[in-house]
PDB file of C-alpha atoms in Angstrom:
ATOM      1  CA  UNK A  13     125.891 113.125  65.725  1.00 51.00           C
ATOM      2  CA  UNK A  14     122.785 115.098  66.522  1.00 53.00           C
ATOM      3  CA  UNK A  15     120.281 114.569  69.278  1.00 56.00           C
ATOM      4  CA  UNK A  16     117.284 116.612  70.217  1.00 72.00           C
ATOM      5  CA  UNK A  17     119.527 118.271  72.782  1.00 77.00           C
ATOM      6  CA  UNK A  18     122.439 120.265  71.323  1.00 80.00           C
ATOM      7  CA  UNK A  19     123.959 120.651  74.801  1.00 84.00           C
ATOM      8  CA  UNK A  20     124.080 116.865  75.134  1.00 85.00           C
ATOM      9  CA  UNK A  21     125.801 116.667  71.741  1.00 84.00           C
ATOM     10  CA  UNK A  22     128.383 119.207  72.863  1.00 86.00           C
ATOM     11  CA  UNK A  23     129.044 117.343  76.109  1.00 89.00           C
ATOM     12  CA  UNK A  24     129.435 114.033  74.287  1.00 90.00           C
ATOM     13  CA  UNK A  25     131.890 115.585  71.839  1.00 91.00           C
ATOM     14  CA  UNK A  26     133.869 117.311  74.606  1.00 93.00           C
ATOM     15  CA  UNK A  27     134.066 114.041  76.541  1.00 94.00           C
ATOM     16  CA  UNK A  28     135.312 112.206  73.447  1.00 95.00           C
ATOM     17  CA  UNK A  29     138.053 114.787  73.057  1.00 95.00           C
ATOM     18  CA  UNK A  30     139.073 114.381  76.711  1.00 96.00           C
ATOM     19  CA  UNK A  31     139.022 110.593  76.336  1.00 97.00           C
ATOM     20  CA  UNK A  32     141.213 110.798  73.235  1.00 97.00           C
ATOM     21  CA  UNK A  33     143.754 112.984  75.033  1.00 97.00           C
ATOM     22  CA  UNK A  34     143.756 110.595  77.992  1.00 97.00           C
ATOM     23  CA  UNK A  35     144.253 107.612  75.664  1.00 97.00           C
ATOM     24  CA  UNK A  36     147.380 109.354  74.382  1.00 97.00           C
ATOM     25  CA  UNK A  37     148.788 109.612  77.900  1.00 97.00           C
ATOM     26  CA  UNK A  38     147.473 113.003  78.949  1.00 97.00           C
ATOM     27  CA  UNK A  39     147.940 116.606  77.884  1.00 97.00           C
ATOM     28  CA  UNK A  40     151.739 116.672  77.851  1.00 98.00           C
ATOM     29  CA  UNK A  41     152.117 113.420  75.937  1.00 98.00           C
ATOM     30  CA  UNK A  42     149.322 114.305  73.485  1.00 98.00           C
ATOM     31  CA  UNK A  43     150.859 117.723  72.824  1.00 97.00           C
ATOM     32  CA  UNK A  44     154.020 115.968  71.668  1.00 97.00           C
ATOM     33  CA  UNK A  45     151.994 113.900  69.176  1.00 97.00           C
ATOM     34  CA  UNK A  46     150.267 116.752  67.352  1.00 97.00           C
ATOM     35  CA  UNK A  47     150.645 120.356  66.258  1.00 97.00           C
ATOM     36  CA  UNK A  48     148.983 122.035  69.260  1.00 97.00           C
ATOM     37  CA  UNK A  49     150.113 122.592  72.821  1.00 97.00           C
ATOM     38  CA  UNK A  50     148.693 121.308  76.071  1.00 97.00           C
ATOM     39  CA  UNK A  51     146.724 124.492  76.841  1.00 97.00           C
ATOM     40  CA  UNK A  52     144.898 124.270  73.524  1.00 97.00           C
ATOM     41  CA  UNK A  53     144.313 120.535  73.977  1.00 97.00           C
ATOM     42  CA  UNK A  54     142.812 121.224  77.401  1.00 97.00           C
ATOM     43  CA  UNK A  55     140.359 123.702  75.876  1.00 97.00           C
ATOM     44  CA  UNK A  56     139.159 121.108  73.366  1.00 96.00           C
ATOM     45  CA  UNK A  57     137.780 118.960  76.177  1.00 94.00           C
ATOM     46  CA  UNK A  58     136.578 121.765  78.436  1.00 95.00           C
ATOM     47  CA  UNK A  59     132.808 122.462  78.320  1.00 92.00           C
ATOM     48  CA  UNK A  60     133.567 126.040  79.403  1.00 94.00           C
ATOM     49  CA  UNK A  61     135.176 126.501  75.964  1.00 94.00           C
ATOM     50  CA  UNK A  62     132.065 125.529  74.024  1.00 89.00           C
ATOM     51  CA  UNK A  63     133.275 127.142  70.797  1.00 91.00           C
ATOM     52  CA  UNK A  64     136.710 125.493  70.815  1.00 94.00           C
ATOM     53  CA  UNK A  65     136.858 122.124  69.074  1.00 92.00           C
ATOM     54  CA  UNK A  66     139.633 119.800  68.017  1.00 95.00           C
ATOM     55  CA  UNK A  67     140.526 120.206  64.335  1.00 96.00           C
ATOM     56  CA  UNK A  68     140.180 117.040  62.302  1.00 94.00           C
ATOM     57  CA  UNK A  69     143.923 116.813  61.614  1.00 96.00           C
ATOM     58  CA  UNK A  70     144.699 116.933  65.331  1.00 97.00           C
ATOM     59  CA  UNK A  71     142.086 114.262  66.072  1.00 96.00           C
ATOM     60  CA  UNK A  72     143.514 112.136  63.260  1.00 95.00           C
ATOM     61  CA  UNK A  73     147.083 112.427  64.585  1.00 97.00           C
ATOM     62  CA  UNK A  74     146.042 111.565  68.144  1.00 97.00           C
ATOM     63  CA  UNK A  75     143.836 108.664  67.073  1.00 96.00           C
ATOM     64  CA  UNK A  76     146.668 107.290  64.958  1.00 96.00           C
ATOM     65  CA  UNK A  77     149.130 107.718  67.843  1.00 96.00           C
ATOM     66  CA  UNK A  78     146.998 105.866  70.398  1.00 96.00           C
ATOM     67  CA  UNK A  79     145.420 103.381  67.990  1.00 96.00           C
ATOM     68  CA  UNK A  80     141.872 104.240  69.050  1.00 94.00           C
ATOM     69  CA  UNK A  81     139.214 106.017  67.001  1.00 92.00           C
ATOM     70  CA  UNK A  82     137.507 107.709  69.927  1.00 93.00           C
ATOM     71  CA  UNK A  83     136.493 111.023  68.334  1.00 89.00           C
ATOM     72  CA  UNK A  84     135.708 109.453  64.979  1.00 87.00           C
ATOM     73  CA  UNK A  85     133.491 106.826  66.571  1.00 89.00           C
ATOM     74  CA  UNK A  86     131.439 109.454  68.421  1.00 87.00           C
ATOM     75  CA  UNK A  87     131.036 111.518  65.265  1.00 82.00           C
ATOM     76  CA  UNK A  88     129.987 108.552  63.163  1.00 83.00           C
ATOM     77  CA  UNK A  89     127.530 106.757  65.410  1.00 74.00           C
ATOM     78  CA  UNK A  90     123.855 107.718  65.359  1.00 65.00           C
ATOM     79  CA  UNK A  91     122.735 109.602  68.443  1.00 59.00           C
ATOM     80  CA  UNK A  92     119.971 107.083  69.132  1.00 51.00           C
ATOM     81  CA  UNK A  93     122.525 104.292  69.545  1.00 55.00           C
ATOM     82  CA  UNK A  94     124.491 106.008  72.304  1.00 51.00           C
ATOM     83  CA  UNK A  95     123.688 104.709  75.761  1.00 52.00           C
ATOM     84  CA  UNK A  96     125.234 107.759  77.445  1.00 50.00           C
ATOM     85  CA  UNK A  97     122.905 110.241  75.713  1.00 46.00           C
ATOM     86  CA  UNK A  98     121.854 112.890  78.199  1.00 46.00           C
ATOM     87  CA  UNK A  99     123.767 111.429  81.146  1.00 46.00           C
ATOM     88  CA  UNK A 100     125.717 114.508  82.143  1.00 41.00           C
ATOM     89  CA  UNK A 101     127.178 112.833  85.221  1.00 43.00           C
ATOM     90  CA  UNK A 102     129.634 111.098  82.884  1.00 47.00           C
ATOM     91  CA  UNK A 103     130.955 114.390  81.566  1.00 42.00           C
TER      92      UNK A 103
END
């Protein structure tokens, strides 16, 4: 997952983390499905916390819990195939 714009990459990743948490039922529900609390989960999706990212084990637990591979899909797809590349209004 790398575009010519590292800020766009960060925003896409942060959005995927927020979407994954939402798919699990929100911060409180997601915090009960993994090893971190709701404050930490909130930071994973917050662009203001650019250096805070969801550990792979947490993403795995949440994806397994909700049955959707949201974070994994974003990490695995080529940047050129994403239609939301550079559209910061979505983030």
